[in-house]
Amino acid sequence: MIELIGVHKGFGAKQVLRGVDLSIARGESMVVIGGSGTGKSVLLKCILGLLEPDAGRILLDGQDVREAERDAFLARFGMLFQGGALFDSLPVWQNVAFRLLRGRLKRPRAEAREIAVEKLRRVGLGPEVADLLPAELSGGMQKRVGLARAIAAEPEIIFFDEPTTGLDPIMAGVINELIREIVTEMGATAMTITHDMSSVRAIADKVAMLHAGKIRWSGPVAQMDASGDPYLDQFIHGRAEGPIETLR
Amino acid sequence: MSRALYRLSAPLAALGRSALGLLAAIGRVTLYAFEALSHIFRPPFYPREFAAALLNVGWLSLPVVGLTALFTGGALALQIHAGGERFSAEAVVPQIVAIGIVRELGPVLVGLMIAARVTSSIAAEIATMRVTEQIDALVTLSTHPMKYLTAPRLLAGLLVVPALVAVGDVIGIYGGFLVSTGSLGFAPGSYIQNTWDFLTRADIASSLAKGAAFGFIATLMGCYHGMQSGRGAQGVGRATKASVEAAAVLILAANFLLTNIFFAA
């Protein structure tokens, strides 16, 4: 469904992606892991068209994403941002129903609110939250609202950018379970980027490790522990010693 | 020899780099302005965003605009009276207050107040949205940031700042009237008559045209610098500062240009 072929991206003299090849099948949950600053978010933004790759191709159902009609392309995606990226000036329900209040998916206001409340319920938040402003919510609640917004228009593909960053382990576990449940029940294709190994084990069907601007290893999550790749081993076990250079 | 040549040419090279940087910045702002203007006329439109921008730029700026104009009009009347006394020209206070406020001080002070109040808040808001990935979120939700954030604010600036200037002009003249009739011995009826007789339609038109230009500049600079913000709190701070500086300087430069166009005979 999503295929990346030789994707390169740099910022000035710094080359972040150096030829990424990756494919994600329809309905699959792919988790991309890698250390901080290895270009995971850049990869995700390149797929969405928020950043333009310097070289390489990104295909969605065989079509180059640069040739796709932008609105129709984006309508297929939902995204949960690392910090939630909720709009401060809008109440929670309008954040969730943002896509349903404008553009090609526009619905009547009352119906959009009804859908927003239902999506909030799906992520474990009651209707009393609907009229609050994002600043009135805890970090965990903001993540849930972000998740509700990502699934509000029932997209085919959902991206999760560091879904558990900044959450306590219990809340992280709750969010991981929610993501897994929602992706399974919607039959959506999911791509998650994280360096949280509990997220990887909870969410992934397949795992890809990004290192030095390339996919170092990819395969089913069940094979991750026995990969035999020293880079992957060091990363998943969180060892300071190993081939991946660390700053001390 | 080559080291001496290098030392001599280094300041020139720095000057050249600055000039190129300035030209590139002017080019970027111009392209941004044209793109933003084109989005004003192309659907989809966001009436709620436009209404919110009208409220923020116009209605909520009224107190600061009104107070600025009131005190400036009063001070201007005192200055003209004190200066006019030297050559027995105290009687021209109503006319000079009117022309000073309507042609120059009204639009310029309203423009600068809008730069301080609105440009800074637009830049800080959009820069924060940039830093917290809200702009990226807008894009993924199939919403063009230029249409949703910039176009409504620009349109509000274009339409509502002339109205603010008109209000400022009236209040400024009223400030001069209060001081003149309260402490300088002018008769209220003749003060108003003199003011009314002296002002021409061209004065009022120039005032409103300046208001539209300054409103456009103030909102454009807020949006542009907000969108260009760097990362973190420092990025937001820099964007806000740069937006107000650019708006203030451009408003004063545009005022000179427009005054030349309207009044240089």
Short mmCIF file of C-alpha atoms in Angstrom, two decimals:
data_model
loop_
_atom_site.label_atom_id
_atom_site.label_comp_id
_atom_site.label_asym_id
_atom_site.label_seq_id
_atom_site.Cartn_x
_atom_site.Cartn_y
_atom_site.Cartn_z
CA MET A 1 0.00 0.00 0.00
CA ILE A 2 2.76 2.46 1.00
CA GLU A 3 6.14 2.03 -0.62
CA LEU A 4 9.26 4.12 -0.17
CA ILE A 5 12.04 3.70 -2.71
CA GLY A 6 15.45 5.28 -2.12
CA VAL A 7 14.10 8.28 -0.19
CA HIS A 8 16.73 10.90 0.60
CA LYS A 9 16.24 14.03 2.69
CA GLY A 10 18.78 16.48 4.05
CA PHE A 11 18.76 19.85 5.78
CA GLY A 12 21.71 21.95 4.63
CA ALA A 13 24.85 19.91 5.05
CA LYS A 14 23.13 17.36 7.29
CA GLN A 15 21.84 14.32 5.42
CA VAL A 16 19.05 12.73 7.51
CA LEU A 17 17.62 10.09 5.17
CA ARG A 18 20.14 8.38 2.88
CA GLY A 19 18.04 6.06 0.76
CA VAL A 20 15.16 4.64 2.75
CA ASP A 21 13.42 1.60 1.25
CA LEU A 22 10.32 0.42 3.05
CA SER A 23 6.96 -1.06 2.19
CA ILE A 24 3.83 -1.33 4.30
CA ALA A 25 1.02 -3.66 3.24
CA ARG A 26 -2.67 -2.78 3.53
CA GLY A 27 -4.03 -3.38 7.04
CA GLU A 28 -0.54 -3.83 8.47
CA SER A 29 0.74 -2.07 11.57
CA MET A 30 4.33 -1.03 10.94
CA VAL A 31 6.42 0.46 13.72
CA VAL A 32 9.58 2.34 12.81
CA ILE A 33 12.11 2.48 15.62
CA GLY A 34 15.39 4.31 15.93
CA GLY A 35 17.31 6.63 18.20
CA SER A 36 16.52 10.29 18.68
CA GLY A 37 17.49 12.38 15.66
CA THR A 38 17.67 9.45 13.24
CA GLY A 39 14.98 10.95 11.01
CA LYS A 40 11.86 8.99 12.00
CA SER A 41 9.64 12.08 12.08
CA VAL A 42 11.24 13.36 8.86
CA LEU A 43 10.35 10.06 7.19
CA LEU A 44 6.76 10.36 8.29
CA LYS A 45 6.51 13.99 7.18
CA CYS A 46 7.93 13.08 3.78
CA ILE A 47 5.18 10.51 3.26
CA LEU A 48 2.52 13.07 4.20
CA GLY A 49 4.03 15.71 1.94
CA LEU A 50 4.84 18.05 4.84
CA LEU A 51 8.46 17.79 3.67
CA GLU A 52 9.66 17.27 0.11
CA PRO A 53 12.19 14.44 -0.30
CA ASP A 54 15.41 15.39 -2.11
CA ALA A 55 15.38 12.14 -4.05
CA GLY A 56 13.52 8.86 -4.25
CA ARG A 57 9.87 7.95 -4.66
CA ILE A 58 6.96 7.48 -2.29
CA LEU A 59 4.08 5.45 -3.68
CA LEU A 60 0.58 5.04 -2.29
CA ASP A 61 -1.29 2.19 -3.97
CA GLY A 62 1.28 2.38 -6.75
CA GLN A 63 0.79 6.09 -7.42
CA ASP A 64 3.51 8.64 -6.71
CA VAL A 65 2.22 10.81 -3.86
CA ARG A 66 3.47 13.97 -5.61
CA GLU A 67 1.09 13.28 -8.49
CA ALA A 68 -1.93 12.61 -6.26
CA GLU A 69 -4.67 15.21 -5.81
CA ARG A 70 -3.69 16.73 -2.48
CA ASP A 71 -7.07 16.89 -0.71
CA ALA A 72 -8.10 13.39 -1.77
CA PHE A 73 -4.68 12.09 -0.71
CA LEU A 74 -4.80 13.70 2.73
CA ALA A 75 -8.42 12.60 3.28
CA ARG A 76 -7.10 9.02 3.44
CA PHE A 77 -4.83 9.84 6.39
CA GLY A 78 -5.26 10.43 10.10
CA MET A 79 -2.38 11.45 12.30
CA LEU A 80 -1.66 11.53 16.01
CA PHE A 81 1.08 14.09 16.68
CA GLN A 82 3.72 13.71 19.37
CA GLY A 83 2.47 16.65 21.45
CA GLY A 84 -1.16 16.22 20.41
CA ALA A 85 -1.05 19.39 18.25
CA LEU A 86 -4.57 20.27 19.36
CA PHE A 87 -5.82 23.70 18.33
CA ASP A 88 -5.75 25.83 21.48
CA SER A 89 -8.51 28.15 20.39
CA LEU A 90 -11.08 25.42 19.70
CA PRO A 91 -12.98 23.29 22.23
CA VAL A 92 -12.22 19.59 22.32
CA TRP A 93 -15.19 18.50 20.20
CA GLN A 94 -14.31 20.97 17.43
CA ASN A 95 -10.74 19.66 17.47
CA VAL A 96 -12.01 16.10 17.05
CA ALA A 97 -14.56 17.07 14.40
CA PHE A 98 -12.25 19.55 12.63
CA ARG A 99 -12.34 17.66 9.36
CA LEU A 100 -16.09 17.15 9.59
CA LEU A 101 -16.78 20.87 9.99
CA ARG A 102 -15.10 22.00 6.78
CA GLY A 103 -13.89 20.81 3.39
CA ARG A 104 -15.06 17.85 1.37
CA LEU A 105 -16.05 15.78 4.44
CA LYS A 106 -18.22 18.56 5.89
CA ARG A 107 -21.28 17.48 7.88
CA PRO A 108 -24.01 19.46 9.65
CA ARG A 109 -22.70 20.90 12.92
CA ALA A 110 -24.94 18.79 15.17
CA GLU A 111 -23.96 15.59 13.37
CA ALA A 112 -20.26 16.49 13.54
CA ARG A 113 -20.57 17.05 17.28
CA GLU A 114 -22.35 13.71 17.70
CA ILE A 115 -19.53 11.93 15.85
CA ALA A 116 -16.93 13.78 17.94
CA VAL A 117 -18.60 12.73 21.20
CA GLU A 118 -18.77 9.13 19.96
CA LYS A 119 -15.05 9.17 19.04
CA LEU A 120 -14.23 10.66 22.43
CA ARG A 121 -16.17 7.84 24.06
CA ARG A 122 -14.18 5.36 21.94
CA VAL A 123 -10.93 6.67 23.40
CA GLY A 124 -12.31 6.61 26.94
CA LEU A 125 -13.38 10.23 27.41
CA GLY A 126 -16.88 11.27 28.50
CA PRO A 127 -19.12 13.87 26.85
CA GLU A 128 -18.29 16.36 29.64
CA VAL A 129 -14.84 16.77 28.04
CA ALA A 130 -16.31 17.89 24.70
CA ASP A 131 -16.69 21.56 25.60
CA LEU A 132 -13.39 21.95 27.45
CA LEU A 133 -10.40 23.69 25.87
CA PRO A 134 -7.25 21.60 25.23
CA ALA A 135 -5.33 23.61 27.86
CA GLU A 136 -7.75 22.29 30.50
CA LEU A 137 -6.75 18.65 29.82
CA SER A 138 -3.92 16.52 31.20
CA GLY A 139 -1.20 15.18 28.86
CA GLY A 140 -2.84 11.75 28.70
CA MET A 141 -6.25 13.24 27.91
CA GLN A 142 -4.71 15.41 25.19
CA LYS A 143 -3.22 12.27 23.60
CA ARG A 144 -6.63 10.61 23.69
CA VAL A 145 -8.24 13.66 22.08
CA GLY A 146 -5.50 13.63 19.44
CA LEU A 147 -6.26 9.95 18.84
CA ALA A 148 -9.99 10.70 18.57
CA ARG A 149 -9.22 13.42 16.01
CA ALA A 150 -7.00 11.04 14.04
CA ILE A 151 -9.80 8.49 13.69
CA ALA A 152 -12.77 10.91 13.44
CA ALA A 153 -13.05 10.74 9.65
CA GLU A 154 -12.35 6.97 9.65
CA PRO A 155 -9.16 7.17 7.58
CA GLU A 156 -7.62 4.20 5.77
CA ILE A 157 -4.14 5.02 7.03
CA ILE A 158 -3.21 6.30 10.50
CA PHE A 159 0.19 7.65 11.53
CA PHE A 160 1.26 7.79 15.15
CA ASP A 161 4.23 10.01 16.01
CA GLU A 162 5.73 8.99 19.36
CA PRO A 163 2.29 8.18 20.83
CA THR A 164 3.51 7.53 24.39
CA THR A 165 6.15 10.26 24.82
CA GLY A 166 5.67 12.20 28.04
CA LEU A 167 3.15 9.75 29.53
CA ASP A 168 3.52 7.67 32.67
CA PRO A 169 3.91 3.89 32.06
CA ILE A 170 0.30 3.08 32.91
CA MET A 171 -1.13 5.78 30.64
CA ALA A 172 1.37 4.74 27.94
CA GLY A 173 0.04 1.19 28.22
CA VAL A 174 -3.55 2.43 27.93
CA ILE A 175 -2.72 4.46 24.79
CA ASN A 176 -0.85 1.50 23.25
CA GLU A 177 -3.84 -0.77 23.83
CA LEU A 178 -6.22 1.81 22.40
CA ILE A 179 -4.10 2.18 19.27
CA ARG A 180 -3.94 -1.57 18.75
CA GLU A 181 -7.70 -2.00 19.29
CA ILE A 182 -8.65 0.88 17.03
CA VAL A 183 -6.31 -0.11 14.22
CA THR A 184 -7.61 -3.68 14.35
CA GLU A 185 -11.31 -2.76 14.47
CA MET A 186 -11.00 -0.15 11.71
CA GLY A 187 -8.84 -2.40 9.55
CA ALA A 188 -6.59 0.59 9.00
CA THR A 189 -3.01 0.59 7.84
CA ALA A 190 -0.87 2.07 10.61
CA MET A 191 2.60 3.47 10.80
CA THR A 192 3.99 4.34 14.21
CA ILE A 193 7.32 5.90 14.99
CA THR A 194 8.65 5.45 18.47
CA HIS A 195 11.63 4.52 20.59
CA ASP A 196 9.42 3.07 23.32
CA MET A 197 9.86 -0.72 23.15
CA SER A 198 6.63 -1.40 25.07
CA SER A 199 4.78 0.45 22.28
CA VAL A 200 6.58 -1.64 19.68
CA ARG A 201 5.53 -4.90 21.28
CA ALA A 202 1.94 -3.74 21.82
CA ILE A 203 1.28 -2.13 18.45
CA ALA A 204 3.49 -3.71 15.78
CA ASP A 205 2.85 -6.39 13.22
CA LYS A 206 6.15 -5.51 11.60
CA VAL A 207 9.11 -3.48 12.79
CA ALA A 208 11.67 -1.46 10.85
CA MET A 209 14.77 0.03 12.42
CA LEU A 210 16.05 3.31 11.01
CA HIS A 211 19.75 3.92 11.54
CA ALA A 212 22.22 6.19 9.77
CA GLY A 213 19.53 7.31 7.33
CA LYS A 214 18.62 3.81 6.12
CA ILE A 215 16.41 0.93 7.17
CA ARG A 216 18.86 -1.23 9.09
CA TRP A 217 16.49 -4.13 9.73
CA SER A 218 12.86 -4.91 9.08
CA GLY A 219 10.71 -7.92 9.80
CA PRO A 220 7.83 -9.31 11.85
CA VAL A 221 7.79 -8.23 15.49
CA ALA A 222 8.03 -11.90 16.56
CA GLN A 223 11.46 -12.14 14.89
CA MET A 224 12.80 -8.95 16.39
CA ASP A 225 14.41 -10.53 19.46
CA ALA A 226 16.19 -13.18 17.43
CA SER A 227 17.27 -10.96 14.56
CA GLY A 228 20.97 -11.38 15.17
CA ASP A 229 21.51 -7.75 14.16
CA PRO A 230 23.85 -6.15 16.72
CA TYR A 231 22.40 -2.66 16.12
CA LEU A 232 18.83 -3.83 16.67
CA ASP A 233 19.85 -5.90 19.69
CA GLN A 234 21.59 -2.94 21.29
CA PHE A 235 18.57 -0.72 20.66
CA ILE A 236 15.83 -3.06 21.89
CA HIS A 237 17.76 -3.93 25.02
CA GLY A 238 18.77 -0.35 25.68
CA ARG A 239 22.46 -1.12 26.05
CA ALA A 240 25.02 1.67 26.20
CA GLU A 241 27.67 -0.70 24.79
CA GLY A 242 27.44 -1.74 21.16
CA PRO A 243 27.87 -0.58 17.58
CA ILE A 244 25.53 2.42 17.96
CA GLU A 245 27.64 5.33 19.17
CA THR A 246 26.30 7.06 22.26
CA LEU A 247 27.20 10.38 23.80
CA ARG A 248 28.36 10.31 27.40
CA MET B 1 49.39 40.65 -0.37
CA SER B 2 46.43 38.29 -0.60
CA ARG B 3 45.79 38.60 3.16
CA ALA B 4 45.69 42.42 2.88
CA LEU B 5 43.34 42.15 -0.07
CA TYR B 6 41.13 39.79 1.91
CA ARG B 7 41.03 42.22 4.85
CA LEU B 8 40.05 45.04 2.54
CA SER B 9 37.35 43.06 0.78
CA ALA B 10 35.82 41.44 3.90
CA PRO B 11 33.62 44.43 4.87
CA LEU B 12 32.47 44.76 1.26
CA ALA B 13 31.61 41.06 1.15
CA ALA B 14 29.65 41.40 4.41
CA LEU B 15 27.80 44.38 2.97
CA GLY B 16 27.05 42.41 -0.18
CA ARG B 17 25.75 39.45 1.83
CA SER B 18 23.48 41.75 3.86
CA ALA B 19 22.15 43.40 0.71
CA LEU B 20 21.47 40.01 -0.90
CA GLY B 21 19.81 38.81 2.30
CA LEU B 22 17.59 41.90 2.37
CA LEU B 23 16.61 41.48 -1.28
CA ALA B 24 15.84 37.79 -0.70
CA ALA B 25 13.68 38.70 2.32
CA ILE B 26 11.79 41.34 0.31
CA GLY B 27 11.23 38.75 -2.41
CA ARG B 28 9.94 36.17 0.07
CA VAL B 29 7.56 38.64 1.73
CA THR B 30 6.28 39.83 -1.65
CA LEU B 31 5.59 36.30 -2.87
CA TYR B 32 3.93 35.49 0.46
CA ALA B 33 1.75 38.61 0.18
CA PHE B 34 0.63 37.76 -3.37
CA GLU B 35 -0.14 34.18 -2.43
CA ALA B 36 -2.08 35.31 0.65
CA LEU B 37 -4.06 37.86 -1.37
CA SER B 38 -4.95 35.23 -3.96
CA HIS B 39 -6.36 33.00 -1.20
CA ILE B 40 -8.70 35.78 -0.06
CA PHE B 41 -10.65 35.40 -3.31
CA ARG B 42 -10.53 31.62 -3.74
CA PRO B 43 -12.72 29.14 -1.83
CA PRO B 44 -12.93 27.53 0.63
CA PHE B 45 -13.65 30.51 2.87
CA TYR B 46 -13.59 30.43 6.65
CA PRO B 47 -16.20 32.92 7.90
CA ARG B 48 -15.73 32.00 11.57
CA GLU B 49 -12.01 32.67 11.35
CA PHE B 50 -12.74 35.94 9.58
CA ALA B 51 -15.24 36.97 12.26
CA ALA B 52 -12.73 36.13 15.00
CA ALA B 53 -10.07 38.19 13.19
CA LEU B 54 -12.48 41.13 12.82
CA LEU B 55 -13.14 40.99 16.55
CA ASN B 56 -9.46 40.78 17.45
CA VAL B 57 -8.12 43.36 14.99
CA GLY B 58 -11.05 45.77 15.19
CA TRP B 59 -13.34 45.67 18.19
CA LEU B 60 -10.73 44.69 20.78
CA SER B 61 -8.32 47.37 19.52
CA LEU B 62 -10.85 50.16 20.05
CA PRO B 63 -9.86 51.04 23.64
CA VAL B 64 -6.14 51.44 22.89
CA VAL B 65 -6.83 53.29 19.63
CA GLY B 66 -9.36 55.59 21.28
CA LEU B 67 -7.14 56.49 24.23
CA THR B 68 -4.10 57.04 22.00
CA ALA B 69 -6.07 59.34 19.70
CA LEU B 70 -7.71 61.23 22.57
CA PHE B 71 -4.43 62.09 24.33
CA THR B 72 -2.65 62.87 21.06
CA GLY B 73 -5.42 65.24 19.93
CA GLY B 74 -5.32 67.03 23.28
CA ALA B 75 -1.52 67.34 23.28
CA LEU B 76 -1.54 68.53 19.66
CA ALA B 77 -4.02 71.32 20.51
CA LEU B 78 -1.80 72.48 23.40
CA GLN B 79 1.32 72.45 21.21
CA ILE B 80 -0.30 74.33 18.33
CA HIS B 81 -1.72 76.91 20.69
CA ALA B 82 1.64 77.41 22.44
CA GLY B 83 3.53 77.57 19.13
CA GLY B 84 0.91 79.75 17.43
CA GLU B 85 1.05 82.33 20.24
CA ARG B 86 4.56 83.33 19.10
CA PHE B 87 3.18 84.84 15.92
CA SER B 88 -0.44 85.47 16.99
CA ALA B 89 -1.82 82.43 15.19
CA GLU B 90 -3.64 80.75 18.10
CA ALA B 91 -6.90 80.80 16.16
CA VAL B 92 -5.70 78.06 13.76
CA VAL B 93 -5.81 75.36 16.44
CA PRO B 94 -9.01 73.65 15.11
CA GLN B 95 -7.73 73.57 11.52
CA ILE B 96 -4.23 72.30 12.38
CA VAL B 97 -5.55 69.71 14.82
CA ALA B 98 -7.94 68.46 12.15
CA ILE B 99 -5.36 68.29 9.39
CA GLY B 100 -2.66 66.89 11.67
CA ILE B 101 -4.89 64.16 13.04
CA VAL B 102 -6.70 63.18 9.84
CA ARG B 103 -3.78 63.32 7.43
CA GLU B 104 -0.94 62.03 9.61
CA LEU B 105 -1.25 61.27 13.30
CA GLY B 106 -4.54 59.38 13.18
CA PRO B 107 -3.53 56.75 10.61
CA VAL B 108 0.10 56.50 11.74
CA LEU B 109 -0.68 56.13 15.44
CA VAL B 110 -3.49 53.67 14.79
CA GLY B 111 -1.15 51.73 12.49
CA LEU B 112 1.58 51.64 15.14
CA MET B 113 -0.88 50.65 17.86
CA ILE B 114 -2.16 47.84 15.63
CA ALA B 115 1.45 46.78 15.01
CA ALA B 116 2.04 46.66 18.76
CA ARG B 117 -1.20 44.94 19.70
CA VAL B 118 -2.30 42.86 16.71
CA THR B 119 0.90 42.09 14.78
CA SER B 120 2.58 40.80 17.93
CA SER B 121 -0.38 38.65 18.94
CA ILE B 122 -0.81 37.19 15.42
CA ALA B 123 2.92 36.42 15.16
CA ALA B 124 3.07 34.85 18.62
CA GLU B 125 -0.06 32.77 18.02
CA ILE B 126 0.99 31.46 14.61
CA ALA B 127 4.60 30.91 15.73
CA THR B 128 3.35 28.87 18.70
CA MET B 129 1.16 26.88 16.32
CA ARG B 130 4.23 26.27 14.16
CA VAL B 131 6.35 25.16 17.12
CA THR B 132 3.66 22.85 18.53
CA GLU B 133 3.00 21.24 15.11
CA GLN B 134 -0.51 22.71 14.89
CA ILE B 135 0.31 24.02 11.40
CA ASP B 136 1.35 20.51 10.32
CA ALA B 137 -1.85 19.21 11.90
CA LEU B 138 -3.87 21.69 9.83
CA VAL B 139 -2.24 20.38 6.65
CA THR B 140 -2.93 16.74 7.55
CA LEU B 141 -6.55 17.74 8.18
CA SER B 142 -6.74 18.95 4.55
CA THR B 143 -6.77 22.61 5.56
CA HIS B 144 -4.45 25.09 3.85
CA PRO B 145 -2.75 27.20 6.57
CA MET B 146 -2.61 30.18 4.20
CA LYS B 147 -6.38 30.04 3.71
CA TYR B 148 -7.26 29.25 7.31
CA LEU B 149 -4.80 31.46 9.18
CA THR B 150 -3.46 34.16 6.87
CA ALA B 151 -6.28 35.10 4.48
CA PRO B 152 -8.94 35.86 7.15
CA ARG B 153 -6.51 37.99 9.16
CA LEU B 154 -5.30 39.92 6.11
CA LEU B 155 -8.85 40.61 4.98
CA ALA B 156 -9.80 41.75 8.48
CA GLY B 157 -6.77 44.08 8.56
CA LEU B 158 -7.65 45.54 5.16
CA LEU B 159 -11.28 46.17 6.07
CA VAL B 160 -11.32 47.05 9.74
CA VAL B 161 -8.23 49.22 10.21
CA PRO B 162 -9.64 52.01 8.00
CA ALA B 163 -12.70 51.96 10.29
CA LEU B 164 -10.40 52.14 13.31
CA VAL B 165 -8.57 55.07 11.70
CA ALA B 166 -11.92 56.84 11.16
CA VAL B 167 -12.79 56.31 14.82
CA GLY B 168 -9.30 57.43 15.83
CA ASP B 169 -9.60 60.57 13.69
CA VAL B 170 -12.91 61.51 15.29
CA ILE B 171 -11.66 60.85 18.83
CA GLY B 172 -8.37 62.68 18.13
CA ILE B 173 -10.24 65.74 16.93
CA TYR B 174 -12.51 65.41 19.95
CA GLY B 175 -9.38 65.39 22.20
CA GLY B 176 -8.28 68.67 20.62
CA PHE B 177 -11.82 70.03 20.99
CA LEU B 178 -11.95 69.13 24.72
CA VAL B 179 -8.65 70.85 25.48
CA SER B 180 -9.36 73.85 23.25
CA THR B 181 -12.84 74.51 24.62
CA GLY B 182 -11.98 73.49 28.19
CA SER B 183 -8.77 75.40 28.78
CA LEU B 184 -7.80 77.45 25.72
CA GLY B 185 -10.97 79.54 25.49
CA PHE B 186 -12.38 78.35 22.14
CA ALA B 187 -16.14 78.40 21.58
CA PRO B 188 -17.48 74.88 20.92
CA GLY B 189 -19.68 75.83 17.95
CA SER B 190 -17.04 77.73 16.04
CA TYR B 191 -14.38 75.07 16.81
CA ILE B 192 -16.54 72.38 15.21
CA GLN B 193 -17.46 74.65 12.28
CA ASN B 194 -13.81 75.53 11.61
CA THR B 195 -12.80 71.87 11.74
CA TRP B 196 -15.60 70.81 9.42
CA ASP B 197 -14.98 73.62 6.93
CA PHE B 198 -11.26 73.00 6.75
CA LEU B 199 -11.24 69.25 6.11
CA THR B 200 -11.61 68.08 2.52
CA ARG B 201 -12.79 64.75 1.11
CA ALA B 202 -9.24 64.09 -0.07
CA ASP B 203 -8.00 64.38 3.55
CA ILE B 204 -10.52 61.79 4.70
CA ALA B 205 -9.89 59.49 1.71
CA SER B 206 -6.13 59.61 2.28
CA SER B 207 -6.64 58.79 5.95
CA LEU B 208 -8.77 55.73 5.16
CA ALA B 209 -6.45 54.58 2.38
CA LYS B 210 -3.51 54.79 4.76
CA GLY B 211 -5.55 52.77 7.27
CA ALA B 212 -6.12 49.99 4.72
CA ALA B 213 -2.43 49.93 3.77
CA PHE B 214 -1.28 49.89 7.40
CA GLY B 215 -3.82 47.21 8.33
CA PHE B 216 -2.54 45.07 5.47
CA ILE B 217 1.09 45.57 6.50
CA ALA B 218 0.43 44.90 10.19
CA THR B 219 -1.46 41.64 9.64
CA LEU B 220 0.86 40.49 6.83
CA MET B 221 3.95 40.91 9.01
CA GLY B 222 2.30 39.06 11.90
CA CYS B 223 1.33 36.12 9.70
CA TYR B 224 4.60 36.01 7.74
CA HIS B 225 6.93 36.10 10.73
CA GLY B 226 4.72 33.67 12.65
CA MET B 227 4.90 31.17 9.78
CA GLN B 228 8.69 31.60 9.53
CA SER B 229 9.23 31.04 13.25
CA GLY B 230 12.18 29.01 14.47
CA ARG B 231 11.95 26.31 17.11
CA GLY B 232 11.16 26.70 20.79
CA ALA B 233 10.33 29.68 22.98
CA GLN B 234 13.26 31.61 21.54
CA GLY B 235 11.93 31.09 18.02
CA VAL B 236 8.52 32.42 19.04
CA GLY B 237 10.12 35.42 20.77
CA ARG B 238 12.28 36.24 17.75
CA ALA B 239 9.35 35.93 15.35
CA THR B 240 7.22 38.23 17.50
CA LYS B 241 9.95 40.86 17.83
CA ALA B 242 10.79 40.75 14.12
CA SER B 243 7.13 41.08 13.16
CA VAL B 244 6.59 44.23 15.24
CA GLU B 245 9.85 45.82 14.08
CA ALA B 246 9.09 45.10 10.43
CA ALA B 247 5.47 46.26 10.71
CA ALA B 248 6.42 49.54 12.43
CA VAL B 249 9.17 50.41 9.94
CA LEU B 250 7.06 49.43 6.92
CA ILE B 251 4.09 51.45 8.21
CA LEU B 252 6.24 54.57 8.58
CA ALA B 253 7.82 54.02 5.15
CA ALA B 254 4.41 53.44 3.57
CA ASN B 255 3.12 56.57 5.27
CA PHE B 256 5.88 58.64 3.67
CA LEU B 257 5.16 57.08 0.29
CA LEU B 258 1.39 57.59 0.52
CA THR B 259 1.76 61.17 1.78
CA ASN B 260 3.94 61.82 -1.25
CA ILE B 261 1.35 60.31 -3.56
CA PHE B 262 -1.60 62.17 -2.02
CA PHE B 263 -0.17 65.56 -1.12
CA ALA B 264 3.12 66.26 -2.94
CA ALA B 265 2.01 68.83 -5.49
#
